[in-house]
PDB file of C-alpha atoms in Angstrom:
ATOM      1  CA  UNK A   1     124.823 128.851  21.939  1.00  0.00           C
ATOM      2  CA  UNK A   2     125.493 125.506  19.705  1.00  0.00           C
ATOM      3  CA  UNK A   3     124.864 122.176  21.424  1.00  0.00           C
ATOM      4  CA  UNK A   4     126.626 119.358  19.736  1.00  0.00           C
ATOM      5  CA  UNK A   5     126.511 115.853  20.476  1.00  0.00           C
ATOM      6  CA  UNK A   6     129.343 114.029  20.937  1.00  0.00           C
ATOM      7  CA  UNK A   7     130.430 110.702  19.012  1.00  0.00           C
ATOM      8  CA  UNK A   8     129.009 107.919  20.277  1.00  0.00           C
ATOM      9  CA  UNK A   9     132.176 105.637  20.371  1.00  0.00           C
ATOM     10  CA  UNK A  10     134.746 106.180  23.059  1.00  0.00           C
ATOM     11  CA  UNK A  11     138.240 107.885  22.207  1.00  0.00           C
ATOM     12  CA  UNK A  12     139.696 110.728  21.804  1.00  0.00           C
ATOM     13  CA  UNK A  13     138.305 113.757  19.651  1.00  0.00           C
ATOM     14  CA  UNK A  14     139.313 117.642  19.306  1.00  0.00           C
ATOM     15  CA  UNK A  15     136.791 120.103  19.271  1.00  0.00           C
ATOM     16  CA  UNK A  16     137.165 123.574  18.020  1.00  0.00           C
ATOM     17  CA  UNK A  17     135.607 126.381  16.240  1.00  0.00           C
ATOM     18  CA  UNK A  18     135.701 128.582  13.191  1.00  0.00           C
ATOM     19  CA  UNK A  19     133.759 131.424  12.168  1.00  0.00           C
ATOM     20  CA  UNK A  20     132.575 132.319   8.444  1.00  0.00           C
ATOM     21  CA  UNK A  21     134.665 134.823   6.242  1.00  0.00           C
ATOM     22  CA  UNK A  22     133.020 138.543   5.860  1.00  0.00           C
ATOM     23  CA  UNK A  23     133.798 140.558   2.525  1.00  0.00           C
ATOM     24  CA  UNK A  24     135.651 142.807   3.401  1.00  0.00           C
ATOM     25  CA  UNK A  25     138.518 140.247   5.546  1.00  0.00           C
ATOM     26  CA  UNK A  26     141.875 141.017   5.060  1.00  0.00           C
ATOM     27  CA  UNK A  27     142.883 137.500   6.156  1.00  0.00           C
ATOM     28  CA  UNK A  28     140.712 134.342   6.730  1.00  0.00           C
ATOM     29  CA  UNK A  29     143.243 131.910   7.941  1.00  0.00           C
ATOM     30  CA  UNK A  30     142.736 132.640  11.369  1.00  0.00           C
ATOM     31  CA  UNK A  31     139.002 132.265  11.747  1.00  0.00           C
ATOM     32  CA  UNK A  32     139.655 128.849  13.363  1.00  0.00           C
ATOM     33  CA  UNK A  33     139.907 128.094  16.866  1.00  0.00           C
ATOM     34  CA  UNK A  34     142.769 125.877  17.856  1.00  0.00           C
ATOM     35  CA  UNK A  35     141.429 122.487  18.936  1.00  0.00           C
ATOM     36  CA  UNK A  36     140.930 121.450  22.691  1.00  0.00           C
ATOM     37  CA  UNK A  37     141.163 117.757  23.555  1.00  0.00           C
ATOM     38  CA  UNK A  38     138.172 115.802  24.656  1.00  0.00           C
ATOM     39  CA  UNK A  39     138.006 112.008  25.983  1.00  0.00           C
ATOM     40  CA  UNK A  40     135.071 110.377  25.439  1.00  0.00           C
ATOM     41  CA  UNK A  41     134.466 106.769  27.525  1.00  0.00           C
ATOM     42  CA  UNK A  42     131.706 105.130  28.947  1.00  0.00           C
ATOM     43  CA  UNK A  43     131.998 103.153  32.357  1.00  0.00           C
ATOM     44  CA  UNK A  44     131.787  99.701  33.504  1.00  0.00           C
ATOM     45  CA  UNK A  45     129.494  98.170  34.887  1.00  0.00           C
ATOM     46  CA  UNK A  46     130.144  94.719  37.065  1.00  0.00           C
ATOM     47  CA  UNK A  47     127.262  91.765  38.042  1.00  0.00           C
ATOM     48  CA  UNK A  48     127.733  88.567  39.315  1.00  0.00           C
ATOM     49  CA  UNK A  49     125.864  85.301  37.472  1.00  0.00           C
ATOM     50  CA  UNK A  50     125.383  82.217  37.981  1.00  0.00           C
ATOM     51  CA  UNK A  51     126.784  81.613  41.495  1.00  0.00           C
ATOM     52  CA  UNK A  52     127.332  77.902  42.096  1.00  0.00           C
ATOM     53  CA  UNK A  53     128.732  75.265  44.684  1.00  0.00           C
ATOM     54  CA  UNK A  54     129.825  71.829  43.814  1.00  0.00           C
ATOM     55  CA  UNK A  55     127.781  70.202  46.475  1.00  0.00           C
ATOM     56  CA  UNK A  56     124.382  71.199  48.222  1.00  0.00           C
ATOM     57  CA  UNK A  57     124.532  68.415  50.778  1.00  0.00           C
ATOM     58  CA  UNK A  58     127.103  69.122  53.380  1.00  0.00           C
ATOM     59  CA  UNK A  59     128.670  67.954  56.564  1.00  0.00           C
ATOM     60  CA  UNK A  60     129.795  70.611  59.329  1.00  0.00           C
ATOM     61  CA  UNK A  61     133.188  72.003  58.031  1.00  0.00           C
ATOM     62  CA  UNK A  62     133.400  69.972  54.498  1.00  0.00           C
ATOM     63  CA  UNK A  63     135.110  71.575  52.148  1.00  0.00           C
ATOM     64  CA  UNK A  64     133.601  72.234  48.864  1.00  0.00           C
ATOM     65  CA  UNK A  65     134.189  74.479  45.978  1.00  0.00           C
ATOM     66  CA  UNK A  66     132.110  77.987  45.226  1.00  0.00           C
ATOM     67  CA  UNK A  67     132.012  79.734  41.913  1.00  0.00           C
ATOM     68  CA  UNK A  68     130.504  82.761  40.191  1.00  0.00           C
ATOM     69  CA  UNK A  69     130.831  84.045  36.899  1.00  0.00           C
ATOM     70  CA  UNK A  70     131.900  88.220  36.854  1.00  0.00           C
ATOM     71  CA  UNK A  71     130.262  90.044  33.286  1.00  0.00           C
ATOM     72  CA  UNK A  72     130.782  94.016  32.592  1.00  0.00           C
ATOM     73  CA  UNK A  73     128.123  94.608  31.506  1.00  0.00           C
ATOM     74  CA  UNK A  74     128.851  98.091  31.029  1.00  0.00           C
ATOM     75  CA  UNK A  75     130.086  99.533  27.920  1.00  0.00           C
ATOM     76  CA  UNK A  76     133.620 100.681  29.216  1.00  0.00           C
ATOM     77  CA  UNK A  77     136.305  98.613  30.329  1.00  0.00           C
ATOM     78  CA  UNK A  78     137.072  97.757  33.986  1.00  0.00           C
ATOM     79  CA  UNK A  79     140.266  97.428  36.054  1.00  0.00           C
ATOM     80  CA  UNK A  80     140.779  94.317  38.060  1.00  0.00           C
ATOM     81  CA  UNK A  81     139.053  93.860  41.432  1.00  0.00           C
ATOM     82  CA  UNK A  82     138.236  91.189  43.941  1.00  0.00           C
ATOM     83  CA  UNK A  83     135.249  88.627  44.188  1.00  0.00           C
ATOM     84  CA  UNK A  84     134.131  87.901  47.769  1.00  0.00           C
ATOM     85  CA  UNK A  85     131.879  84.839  48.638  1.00  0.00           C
ATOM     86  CA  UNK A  86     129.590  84.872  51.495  1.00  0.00           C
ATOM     87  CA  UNK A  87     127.709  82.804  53.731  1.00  0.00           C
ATOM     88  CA  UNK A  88     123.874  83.970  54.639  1.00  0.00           C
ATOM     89  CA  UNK A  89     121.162  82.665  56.880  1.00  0.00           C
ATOM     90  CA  UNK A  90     119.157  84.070  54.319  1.00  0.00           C
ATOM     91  CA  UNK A  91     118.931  83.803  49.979  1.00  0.00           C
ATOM     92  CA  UNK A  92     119.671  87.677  49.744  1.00  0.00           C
ATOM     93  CA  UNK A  93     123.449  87.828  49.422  1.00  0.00           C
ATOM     94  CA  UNK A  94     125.345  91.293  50.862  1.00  0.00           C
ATOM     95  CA  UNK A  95     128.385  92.074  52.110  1.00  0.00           C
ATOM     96  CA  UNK A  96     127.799  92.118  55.299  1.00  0.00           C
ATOM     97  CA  UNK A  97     126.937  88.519  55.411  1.00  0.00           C
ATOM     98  CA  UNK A  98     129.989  86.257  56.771  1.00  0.00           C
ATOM     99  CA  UNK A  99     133.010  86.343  54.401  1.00  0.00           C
ATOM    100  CA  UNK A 100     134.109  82.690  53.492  1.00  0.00           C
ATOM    101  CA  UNK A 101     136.284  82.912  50.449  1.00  0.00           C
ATOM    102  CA  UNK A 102     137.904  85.683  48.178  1.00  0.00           C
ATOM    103  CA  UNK A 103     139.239  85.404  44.169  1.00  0.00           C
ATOM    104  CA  UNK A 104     141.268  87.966  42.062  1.00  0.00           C
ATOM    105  CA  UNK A 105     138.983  89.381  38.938  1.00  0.00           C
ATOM    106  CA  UNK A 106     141.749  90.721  36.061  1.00  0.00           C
ATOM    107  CA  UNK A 107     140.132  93.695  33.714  1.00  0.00           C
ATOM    108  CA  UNK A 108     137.564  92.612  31.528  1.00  0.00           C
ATOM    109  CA  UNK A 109     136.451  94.739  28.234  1.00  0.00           C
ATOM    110  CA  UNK A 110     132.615  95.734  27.908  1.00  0.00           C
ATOM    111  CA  UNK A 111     131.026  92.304  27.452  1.00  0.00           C
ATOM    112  CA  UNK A 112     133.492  90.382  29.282  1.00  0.00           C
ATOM    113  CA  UNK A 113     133.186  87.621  31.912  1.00  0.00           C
ATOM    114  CA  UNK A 114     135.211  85.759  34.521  1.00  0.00           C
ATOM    115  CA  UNK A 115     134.923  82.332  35.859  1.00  0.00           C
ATOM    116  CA  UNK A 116     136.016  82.683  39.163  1.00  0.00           C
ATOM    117  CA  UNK A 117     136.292  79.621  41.645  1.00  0.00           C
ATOM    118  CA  UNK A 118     136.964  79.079  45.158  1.00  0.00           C
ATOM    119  CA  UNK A 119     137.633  76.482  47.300  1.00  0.00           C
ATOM    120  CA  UNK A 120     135.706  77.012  51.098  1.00  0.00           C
ATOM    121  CA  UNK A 121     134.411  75.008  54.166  1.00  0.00           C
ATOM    122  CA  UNK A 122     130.858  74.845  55.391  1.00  0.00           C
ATOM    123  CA  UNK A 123     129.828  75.728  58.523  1.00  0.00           C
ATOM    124  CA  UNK A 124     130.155  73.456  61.657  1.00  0.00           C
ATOM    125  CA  UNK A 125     126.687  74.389  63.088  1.00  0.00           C
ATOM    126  CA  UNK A 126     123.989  72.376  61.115  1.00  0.00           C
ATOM    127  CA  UNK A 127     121.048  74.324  59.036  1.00  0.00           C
ATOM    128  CA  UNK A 128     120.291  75.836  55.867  1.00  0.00           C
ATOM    129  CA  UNK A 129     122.443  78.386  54.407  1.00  0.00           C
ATOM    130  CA  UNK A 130     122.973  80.457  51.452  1.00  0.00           C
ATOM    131  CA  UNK A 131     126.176  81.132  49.276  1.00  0.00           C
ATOM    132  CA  UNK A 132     126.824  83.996  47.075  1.00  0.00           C
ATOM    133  CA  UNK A 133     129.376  86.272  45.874  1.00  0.00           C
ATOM    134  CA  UNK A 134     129.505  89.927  45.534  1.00  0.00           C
ATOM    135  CA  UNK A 135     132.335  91.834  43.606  1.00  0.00           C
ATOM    136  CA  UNK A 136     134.183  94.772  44.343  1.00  0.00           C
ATOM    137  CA  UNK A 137     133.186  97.900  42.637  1.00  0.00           C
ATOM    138  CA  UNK A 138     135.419  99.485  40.334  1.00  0.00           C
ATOM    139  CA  UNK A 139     136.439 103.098  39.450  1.00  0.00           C
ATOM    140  CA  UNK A 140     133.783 104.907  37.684  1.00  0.00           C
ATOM    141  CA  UNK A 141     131.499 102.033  37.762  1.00  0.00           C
ATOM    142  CA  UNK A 142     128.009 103.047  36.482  1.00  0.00           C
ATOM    143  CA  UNK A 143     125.552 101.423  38.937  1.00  0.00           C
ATOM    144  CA  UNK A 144     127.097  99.191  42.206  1.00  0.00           C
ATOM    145  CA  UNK A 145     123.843  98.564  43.622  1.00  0.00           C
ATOM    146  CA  UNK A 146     124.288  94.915  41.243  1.00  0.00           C
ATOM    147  CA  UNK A 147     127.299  93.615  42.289  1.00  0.00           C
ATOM    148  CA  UNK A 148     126.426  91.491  44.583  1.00  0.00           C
ATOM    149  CA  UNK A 149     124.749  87.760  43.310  1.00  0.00           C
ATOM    150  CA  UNK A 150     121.806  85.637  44.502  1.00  0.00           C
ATOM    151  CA  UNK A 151     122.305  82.981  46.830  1.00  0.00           C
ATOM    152  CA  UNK A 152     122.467  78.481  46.073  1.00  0.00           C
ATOM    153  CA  UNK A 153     120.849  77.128  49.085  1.00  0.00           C
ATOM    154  CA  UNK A 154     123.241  74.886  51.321  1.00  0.00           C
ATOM    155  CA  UNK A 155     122.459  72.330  53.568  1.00  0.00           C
ATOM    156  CA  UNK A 156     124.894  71.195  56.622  1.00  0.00           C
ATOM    157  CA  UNK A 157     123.793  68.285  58.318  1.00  0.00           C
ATOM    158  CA  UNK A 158     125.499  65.399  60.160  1.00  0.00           C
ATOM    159  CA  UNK A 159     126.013  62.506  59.073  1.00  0.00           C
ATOM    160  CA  UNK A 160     123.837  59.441  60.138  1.00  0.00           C
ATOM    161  CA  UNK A 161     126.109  57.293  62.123  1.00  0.00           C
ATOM    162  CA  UNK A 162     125.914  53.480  60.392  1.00  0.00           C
ATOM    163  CA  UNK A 163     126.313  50.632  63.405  1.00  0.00           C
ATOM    164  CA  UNK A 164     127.116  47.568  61.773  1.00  0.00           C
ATOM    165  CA  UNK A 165     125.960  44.103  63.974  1.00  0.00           C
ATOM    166  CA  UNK A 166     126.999  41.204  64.411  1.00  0.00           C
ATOM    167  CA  UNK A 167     124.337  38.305  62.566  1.00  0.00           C
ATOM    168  CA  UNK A 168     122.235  36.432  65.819  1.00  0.00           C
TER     169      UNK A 168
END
């Protein structure tokens, strides 16, 4: 048995066989194999960078806008999926923190990145928080175990309240 490796660049490619001619053949023009159709492709593979909020500083329920960059960094192309954003107590982002915001991600070729941005409210209970994003995997995706990013710290205090008085 013959191994033989397969081209390295996706597409399509027919593979058949053909034997050597003996002496003593009548007829050597059917020593070939007809050819059987194979599909070579590589997956995807989706991460989320550079995760980002336009303000760290927060009041209880201010709005403010959350962003992440989606790369394939696979060598196949992807279909479209979703980006979720998430809220954690905690600077390790999943997806079973508290959803906050979601964004559409179209295909992207190998290499390819999205700039995704949301706009989302803070919580109302004061603290220290941590946004992120994770993004759906897709079909065929070769690892999913990096789709999800890591988390900008958040801070939702109140306000001091300013008491303006009279001179004396």
């Amino acid at each position: 048995m013959w191994y033989y490796d397969f081209p390295v660049a996706p597409g399509s490619y027919w593979i058949g066989a053909c034997v050597d001619a003996v002496s003593e053949e009548t007829s050597t023009t059917n020593n070939c194999s007809s050819g059987v159709q194979v599909t070579v492709s590589w997956p995807p593979d989706l991460i989320v960078e550079s995760p980002g909020v336009s303000d760290t500083s927060l009041t209880p329920g201010q709005s403010f806008t959350a962003s992440a960059t989606v790369r394939n960094q696979g060598s196949g192309s992807s279909s479209a999926t979703t980006l979720r954003y998430y809220l954690s107590t905690n600077s390790t982002i999943s997806t079973s923190d508290p959803q906050i915001g979601v964004d559409s991600v179209g295909a992207l070729a190998a290499g390819g990145t999205s700039l995704e941005s949301e706009l989302v409210s803070a919580p109302i209970t004061q603290g220290t928080y941590w946004r992120g994003a994770c993004v759906d995997s897709v079909s065929e995706e070769s690892s999913t175990t990096n789709n999800c990013s890591s988390g900008v710290e958040v801070t939702v205090s109140v306000a001091p309240d300013l008491v303006v008085e009279s001179p004396g």
